[in-house]
Amino acid sequence: DPGELSRSLEAADPKGHDWHVLQLGGLTEGSDSLHAVASAFSNGYNVRLGYPCRRDIAEFEGGVEQYLKGKSRKFRQNLRRAQSACLREGVTWERITTGEPLAIYQRIQSIEAQSWKGLQAAGINVGDMHDFYALMVDRLIRNGRLRLLFARAHDRDLAYVLGGVSHQIFRGLQFAFRHDYERLGLGNAGHPKTLCLRPGI
Protein backbone atom coordinates (compact mmCIF):
# COMPACT_ATOMS: atom_id res chain seq x y z
CA ASP A 1 0.00 0.00 0.00
CA PRO A 2 1.85 3.16 -1.19
CA GLY A 3 0.03 5.36 1.33
CA GLU A 4 0.99 3.16 4.26
CA LEU A 5 4.53 2.93 2.90
CA SER A 6 4.82 6.71 2.76
CA ARG A 7 3.49 7.13 6.30
CA SER A 8 5.85 4.47 7.64
CA LEU A 9 8.85 6.16 6.06
CA GLU A 10 7.85 9.56 7.38
CA ALA A 11 7.43 8.12 10.88
CA ALA A 12 10.89 6.53 10.68
CA ASP A 13 12.57 9.68 9.36
CA PRO A 14 16.13 9.39 10.68
CA LYS A 15 16.84 13.11 11.07
CA GLY A 16 19.64 13.67 13.53
CA HIS A 17 21.24 10.29 12.85
CA ASP A 18 24.70 9.93 11.41
CA TRP A 19 23.93 8.77 7.87
CA HIS A 20 24.46 10.20 4.42
CA VAL A 21 22.81 7.93 1.86
CA LEU A 22 19.74 5.69 1.93
CA GLN A 23 19.37 3.28 -0.98
CA LEU A 24 16.02 1.55 -1.49
CA GLY A 25 15.71 -1.27 -4.00
CA GLY A 26 12.78 -3.07 -5.57
CA LEU A 27 10.97 0.08 -6.72
CA THR A 28 9.83 0.33 -10.33
CA GLU A 29 10.20 3.65 -12.13
CA GLY A 30 6.84 5.37 -12.48
CA SER A 31 5.14 3.18 -9.84
CA ASP A 32 2.89 4.42 -7.04
CA SER A 33 5.35 2.95 -4.52
CA LEU A 34 8.25 4.96 -5.93
CA HIS A 35 6.12 8.12 -5.89
CA ALA A 36 5.22 7.47 -2.23
CA VAL A 37 8.89 7.04 -1.29
CA ALA A 38 9.90 10.19 -3.18
CA SER A 39 7.14 12.17 -1.49
CA ALA A 40 8.13 10.94 1.96
CA PHE A 41 11.75 12.05 1.51
CA SER A 42 11.35 15.07 -0.77
CA ASN A 43 11.15 17.49 2.18
CA GLY A 44 14.75 17.98 3.27
CA TYR A 45 16.49 15.35 1.13
CA ASN A 46 17.72 14.96 -2.43
CA VAL A 47 15.81 12.08 -4.02
CA ARG A 48 17.37 10.50 -7.09
CA LEU A 49 16.92 7.40 -9.22
CA GLY A 50 19.81 4.97 -9.13
CA TYR A 51 21.06 2.66 -11.84
CA PRO A 52 18.80 -0.32 -12.50
CA CYS A 53 20.06 -3.73 -11.43
CA ARG A 54 19.11 -6.49 -13.85
CA ARG A 55 17.44 -9.59 -12.46
CA ASP A 56 16.60 -12.62 -14.57
CA ILE A 57 13.46 -14.54 -13.64
CA ALA A 58 12.82 -18.05 -14.95
CA GLU A 59 9.75 -20.25 -14.68
CA PHE A 60 10.70 -23.88 -14.04
CA GLU A 61 7.27 -25.48 -13.72
CA GLY A 62 7.71 -27.24 -17.07
CA GLY A 63 11.00 -28.81 -16.05
CA VAL A 64 14.49 -28.54 -17.55
CA GLU A 65 13.52 -29.34 -21.13
CA GLN A 66 10.78 -26.72 -21.22
CA TYR A 67 13.17 -24.15 -19.76
CA LEU A 68 15.89 -24.96 -22.28
CA LYS A 69 13.51 -24.49 -25.21
CA GLY A 70 13.66 -20.77 -24.57
CA LYS A 71 17.47 -20.71 -24.61
CA SER A 72 19.74 -20.17 -27.59
CA ARG A 73 21.32 -23.02 -29.53
CA LYS A 74 24.75 -21.91 -28.29
CA PHE A 75 23.57 -22.01 -24.68
CA ARG A 76 22.26 -25.57 -25.10
CA GLN A 77 25.49 -26.67 -26.80
CA ASN A 78 27.59 -25.22 -23.99
CA LEU A 79 25.38 -26.93 -21.44
CA ARG A 80 25.72 -30.34 -23.11
CA ARG A 81 29.49 -29.87 -23.36
CA ALA A 82 29.73 -28.98 -19.67
CA GLN A 83 27.50 -31.86 -18.61
CA SER A 84 29.67 -34.31 -20.56
CA ALA A 85 32.85 -32.89 -19.03
CA CYS A 86 31.41 -33.17 -15.52
CA LEU A 87 30.29 -36.73 -16.18
CA ARG A 88 33.80 -37.71 -17.30
CA GLU A 89 35.28 -36.06 -14.20
CA GLY A 90 32.82 -37.86 -11.90
CA VAL A 91 31.21 -34.69 -10.58
CA THR A 92 28.27 -35.16 -8.21
CA TRP A 93 25.98 -32.51 -6.73
CA GLU A 94 25.27 -32.42 -3.00
CA ARG A 95 22.13 -30.58 -1.88
CA ILE A 96 22.22 -28.77 1.49
CA THR A 97 19.23 -27.20 3.25
CA THR A 98 20.30 -27.41 6.88
CA GLY A 99 23.35 -27.97 9.03
CA GLU A 100 25.86 -26.12 11.18
CA PRO A 101 26.14 -22.59 9.69
CA LEU A 102 29.84 -22.02 10.39
CA ALA A 103 30.91 -25.36 8.90
CA ILE A 104 28.76 -24.79 5.81
CA TYR A 105 30.11 -21.29 5.34
CA GLN A 106 33.68 -22.52 5.68
CA ARG A 107 33.04 -24.95 2.80
CA ILE A 108 31.70 -22.07 0.72
CA GLN A 109 34.71 -19.94 1.61
CA SER A 110 37.23 -22.63 0.70
CA ILE A 111 35.79 -22.68 -2.83
CA GLU A 112 35.48 -18.89 -3.01
CA ALA A 113 39.14 -18.45 -2.05
CA GLN A 114 40.19 -20.58 -5.05
CA SER A 115 37.79 -18.94 -7.53
CA TRP A 116 38.90 -16.19 -9.91
CA LYS A 117 36.92 -13.69 -7.83
CA GLY A 118 38.47 -14.85 -4.59
CA LEU A 119 42.00 -14.82 -5.98
CA GLN A 120 41.48 -11.20 -7.05
CA ALA A 121 40.00 -10.28 -3.64
CA ALA A 122 36.72 -9.46 -5.38
CA GLY A 123 34.55 -12.23 -3.97
CA ILE A 124 32.64 -12.88 -0.77
CA ASN A 125 35.84 -14.01 0.92
CA VAL A 126 36.87 -10.47 1.91
CA GLY A 127 35.53 -7.45 3.76
CA ASP A 128 31.88 -6.62 4.31
CA MET A 129 30.71 -9.18 1.74
CA HIS A 130 32.30 -11.97 3.78
CA ASP A 131 30.51 -10.84 6.93
CA PHE A 132 27.22 -10.16 5.15
CA TYR A 133 26.97 -13.65 3.66
CA ALA A 134 28.02 -15.26 6.94
CA LEU A 135 24.96 -13.64 8.51
CA MET A 136 22.84 -14.51 5.46
CA VAL A 137 23.73 -18.23 5.56
CA ASP A 138 23.08 -18.38 9.31
CA ARG A 139 19.68 -16.69 8.97
CA LEU A 140 18.63 -18.81 6.00
CA ILE A 141 19.45 -22.00 7.90
CA ARG A 142 17.62 -20.86 11.05
CA ASN A 143 14.51 -20.02 9.01
CA GLY A 144 14.61 -23.22 6.93
CA ARG A 145 15.12 -21.22 3.73
CA LEU A 146 18.65 -22.21 2.71
CA ARG A 147 19.08 -23.83 -0.71
CA LEU A 148 22.68 -24.77 -1.47
CA LEU A 149 24.46 -27.09 -3.88
CA PHE A 150 28.06 -28.26 -3.77
CA ALA A 151 29.66 -29.79 -6.87
CA ARG A 152 32.09 -32.49 -5.73
CA ALA A 153 34.71 -34.74 -7.33
CA HIS A 154 37.85 -36.49 -6.06
CA ASP A 155 36.65 -36.02 -2.45
CA ARG A 156 36.73 -32.25 -2.68
CA ASP A 157 34.29 -29.38 -3.21
CA LEU A 158 34.67 -27.80 -6.64
CA ALA A 159 31.79 -25.32 -6.81
CA TYR A 160 28.79 -24.00 -4.92
CA VAL A 161 25.42 -22.52 -5.81
CA LEU A 162 24.00 -20.51 -2.89
CA GLY A 163 20.40 -19.31 -2.70
CA GLY A 164 17.31 -19.02 -0.58
CA VAL A 165 13.56 -19.38 -0.91
CA SER A 166 10.69 -17.10 0.03
CA HIS A 167 7.04 -17.05 -1.07
CA GLN A 168 7.55 -20.03 -3.41
CA ILE A 169 10.42 -18.26 -5.20
CA PHE A 170 14.03 -19.40 -5.33
CA ARG A 171 16.52 -16.52 -5.37
CA GLY A 172 20.07 -17.25 -6.45
CA LEU A 173 22.57 -15.31 -4.34
CA GLN A 174 26.14 -16.38 -5.11
CA PHE A 175 27.98 -18.92 -7.23
CA ALA A 176 31.66 -19.76 -7.63
CA PHE A 177 33.94 -22.58 -8.70
CA ARG A 178 37.62 -23.42 -8.25
CA HIS A 179 39.62 -21.76 -11.04
CA ASP A 180 41.65 -24.92 -11.66
CA TYR A 181 38.44 -26.71 -12.70
CA GLU A 182 37.31 -24.07 -15.17
CA ARG A 183 37.56 -26.60 -18.00
CA LEU A 184 34.50 -28.43 -16.66
CA GLY A 185 32.08 -25.56 -17.28
CA LEU A 186 30.64 -25.88 -13.78
CA GLY A 187 28.73 -22.63 -14.22
CA ASN A 188 26.84 -24.04 -17.19
CA ALA A 189 26.44 -27.49 -15.66
CA GLY A 190 25.08 -26.07 -12.42
CA HIS A 191 22.49 -23.88 -14.12
CA PRO A 192 19.72 -26.50 -14.53
CA LYS A 193 20.62 -28.02 -11.16
CA THR A 194 18.89 -25.07 -9.51
CA LEU A 195 15.63 -26.86 -10.35
CA CYS A 196 16.13 -29.04 -7.29
CA LEU A 197 16.52 -25.91 -5.15
CA ARG A 198 12.96 -24.72 -5.69
CA PRO A 199 10.56 -24.53 -2.73
CA GLY A 200 8.87 -27.80 -1.95
CA ILE A 201 11.61 -29.95 -3.48
Coordinates of C-alpha atoms in Angstrom, one line a residue:
D1 CA 0.0 0.0 0.0
P2 CA 1.9 3.2 -1.2
G3 CA 0.0 5.4 1.3
E4 CA 1.0 3.2 4.3
L5 CA 4.5 2.9 2.9
S6 CA 4.8 6.7 2.8
R7 CA 3.5 7.1 6.3
S8 CA 5.9 4.5 7.6
L9 CA 8.9 6.2 6.1
E10 CA 7.9 9.6 7.4
A11 CA 7.4 8.1 10.9
A12 CA 10.9 6.5 10.7
D13 CA 12.6 9.7 9.4
P14 CA 16.1 9.4 10.7
K15 CA 16.8 13.1 11.1
G16 CA 19.6 13.7 13.5
H17 CA 21.2 10.3 12.9
D18 CA 24.7 9.9 11.4
W19 CA 23.9 8.8 7.9
H20 CA 24.5 10.2 4.4
V21 CA 22.8 7.9 1.9
L22 CA 19.7 5.7 1.9
Q23 CA 19.4 3.3 -1.0
L24 CA 16.0 1.6 -1.5
G25 CA 15.7 -1.3 -4.0
G26 CA 12.8 -3.1 -5.6
L27 CA 11.0 0.1 -6.7
T28 CA 9.8 0.3 -10.3
E29 CA 10.2 3.7 -12.1
G30 CA 6.8 5.4 -12.5
S31 CA 5.1 3.2 -9.8
D32 CA 2.9 4.4 -7.0
S33 CA 5.3 3.0 -4.5
L34 CA 8.3 5.0 -5.9
H35 CA 6.1 8.1 -5.9
A36 CA 5.2 7.5 -2.2
V37 CA 8.9 7.0 -1.3
A38 CA 9.9 10.2 -3.2
S39 CA 7.1 12.2 -1.5
A40 CA 8.1 10.9 2.0
F41 CA 11.8 12.1 1.5
S42 CA 11.3 15.1 -0.8
N43 CA 11.2 17.5 2.2
G44 CA 14.7 18.0 3.3
Y45 CA 16.5 15.4 1.1
N46 CA 17.7 15.0 -2.4
V47 CA 15.8 12.1 -4.0
R48 CA 17.4 10.5 -7.1
L49 CA 16.9 7.4 -9.2
G50 CA 19.8 5.0 -9.1
Y51 CA 21.1 2.7 -11.8
P52 CA 18.8 -0.3 -12.5
C53 CA 20.1 -3.7 -11.4
R54 CA 19.1 -6.5 -13.9
R55 CA 17.4 -9.6 -12.5
D56 CA 16.6 -12.6 -14.6
I57 CA 13.5 -14.5 -13.6
A58 CA 12.8 -18.1 -15.0
E59 CA 9.8 -20.3 -14.7
F60 CA 10.7 -23.9 -14.0
E61 CA 7.3 -25.5 -13.7
G62 CA 7.7 -27.2 -17.1
G63 CA 11.0 -28.8 -16.1
V64 CA 14.5 -28.5 -17.5
E65 CA 13.5 -29.3 -21.1
Q66 CA 10.8 -26.7 -21.2
Y67 CA 13.2 -24.2 -19.8
L68 CA 15.9 -25.0 -22.3
K69 CA 13.5 -24.5 -25.2
G70 CA 13.7 -20.8 -24.6
K71 CA 17.5 -20.7 -24.6
S72 CA 19.7 -20.2 -27.6
R73 CA 21.3 -23.0 -29.5
K74 CA 24.8 -21.9 -28.3
F75 CA 23.6 -22.0 -24.7
R76 CA 22.3 -25.6 -25.1
Q77 CA 25.5 -26.7 -26.8
N78 CA 27.6 -25.2 -24.0
L79 CA 25.4 -26.9 -21.4
R80 CA 25.7 -30.3 -23.1
R81 CA 29.5 -29.9 -23.4
A82 CA 29.7 -29.0 -19.7
Q83 CA 27.5 -31.9 -18.6
S84 CA 29.7 -34.3 -20.6
A85 CA 32.9 -32.9 -19.0
C86 CA 31.4 -33.2 -15.5
L87 CA 30.3 -36.7 -16.2
R88 CA 33.8 -37.7 -17.3
E89 CA 35.3 -36.1 -14.2
G90 CA 32.8 -37.9 -11.9
V91 CA 31.2 -34.7 -10.6
T92 CA 28.3 -35.2 -8.2
W93 CA 26.0 -32.5 -6.7
E94 CA 25.3 -32.4 -3.0
R95 CA 22.1 -30.6 -1.9
I96 CA 22.2 -28.8 1.5
T97 CA 19.2 -27.2 3.2
T98 CA 20.3 -27.4 6.9
G99 CA 23.3 -28.0 9.0
E100 CA 25.9 -26.1 11.2
P101 CA 26.1 -22.6 9.7
L102 CA 29.8 -22.0 10.4
A103 CA 30.9 -25.4 8.9
I104 CA 28.8 -24.8 5.8
Y105 CA 30.1 -21.3 5.3
Q106 CA 33.7 -22.5 5.7
R107 CA 33.0 -24.9 2.8
I108 CA 31.7 -22.1 0.7
Q109 CA 34.7 -19.9 1.6
S110 CA 37.2 -22.6 0.7
I111 CA 35.8 -22.7 -2.8
E112 CA 35.5 -18.9 -3.0
A113 CA 39.1 -18.4 -2.1
Q114 CA 40.2 -20.6 -5.0
S115 CA 37.8 -18.9 -7.5
W116 CA 38.9 -16.2 -9.9
K117 CA 36.9 -13.7 -7.8
G118 CA 38.5 -14.8 -4.6
L119 CA 42.0 -14.8 -6.0
Q120 CA 41.5 -11.2 -7.0
A121 CA 40.0 -10.3 -3.6
A122 CA 36.7 -9.5 -5.4
G123 CA 34.6 -12.2 -4.0
I124 CA 32.6 -12.9 -0.8
N125 CA 35.8 -14.0 0.9
V126 CA 36.9 -10.5 1.9
G127 CA 35.5 -7.4 3.8
D128 CA 31.9 -6.6 4.3
M129 CA 30.7 -9.2 1.7
H130 CA 32.3 -12.0 3.8
D131 CA 30.5 -10.8 6.9
F132 CA 27.2 -10.2 5.2
Y133 CA 27.0 -13.7 3.7
A134 CA 28.0 -15.3 6.9
L135 CA 25.0 -13.6 8.5
M136 CA 22.8 -14.5 5.5
V137 CA 23.7 -18.2 5.6
D138 CA 23.1 -18.4 9.3
R139 CA 19.7 -16.7 9.0
L140 CA 18.6 -18.8 6.0
I141 CA 19.4 -22.0 7.9
R142 CA 17.6 -20.9 11.1
N143 CA 14.5 -20.0 9.0
G144 CA 14.6 -23.2 6.9
R145 CA 15.1 -21.2 3.7
L146 CA 18.6 -22.2 2.7
R147 CA 19.1 -23.8 -0.7
L148 CA 22.7 -24.8 -1.5
L149 CA 24.5 -27.1 -3.9
F150 CA 28.1 -28.3 -3.8
A151 CA 29.7 -29.8 -6.9
R152 CA 32.1 -32.5 -5.7
A153 CA 34.7 -34.7 -7.3
H154 CA 37.8 -36.5 -6.1
D155 CA 36.7 -36.0 -2.4
R156 CA 36.7 -32.2 -2.7
D157 CA 34.3 -29.4 -3.2
L158 CA 34.7 -27.8 -6.6
A159 CA 31.8 -25.3 -6.8
Y160 CA 28.8 -24.0 -4.9
V161 CA 25.4 -22.5 -5.8
L162 CA 24.0 -20.5 -2.9
G163 CA 20.4 -19.3 -2.7
G164 CA 17.3 -19.0 -0.6
V165 CA 13.6 -19.4 -0.9
S166 CA 10.7 -17.1 0.0
H167 CA 7.0 -17.1 -1.1
Q168 CA 7.6 -20.0 -3.4
I169 CA 10.4 -18.3 -5.2
F170 CA 14.0 -19.4 -5.3
R171 CA 16.5 -16.5 -5.4
G172 CA 20.1 -17.2 -6.4
L173 CA 22.6 -15.3 -4.3
Q174 CA 26.1 -16.4 -5.1
F175 CA 28.0 -18.9 -7.2
A176 CA 31.7 -19.8 -7.6
F177 CA 33.9 -22.6 -8.7
R178 CA 37.6 -23.4 -8.3
H179 CA 39.6 -21.8 -11.0
D180 CA 41.7 -24.9 -11.7
Y181 CA 38.4 -26.7 -12.7
E182 CA 37.3 -24.1 -15.2
R183 CA 37.6 -26.6 -18.0
L184 CA 34.5 -28.4 -16.7
G185 CA 32.1 -25.6 -17.3
L186 CA 30.6 -25.9 -13.8
G187 CA 28.7 -22.6 -14.2
N188 CA 26.8 -24.0 -17.2
A189 CA 26.4 -27.5 -15.7
G190 CA 25.1 -26.1 -12.4
H191 CA 22.5 -23.9 -14.1
P192 CA 19.7 -26.5 -14.5
K193 CA 20.6 -28.0 -11.2
T194 CA 18.9 -25.1 -9.5
L195 CA 15.6 -26.9 -10.4
C196 CA 16.1 -29.0 -7.3
L197 CA 16.5 -25.9 -5.2
R198 CA 13.0 -24.7 -5.7
P199 CA 10.6 -24.5 -2.7
G200 CA 8.9 -27.8 -2.0
I201 CA 11.6 -29.9 -3.5

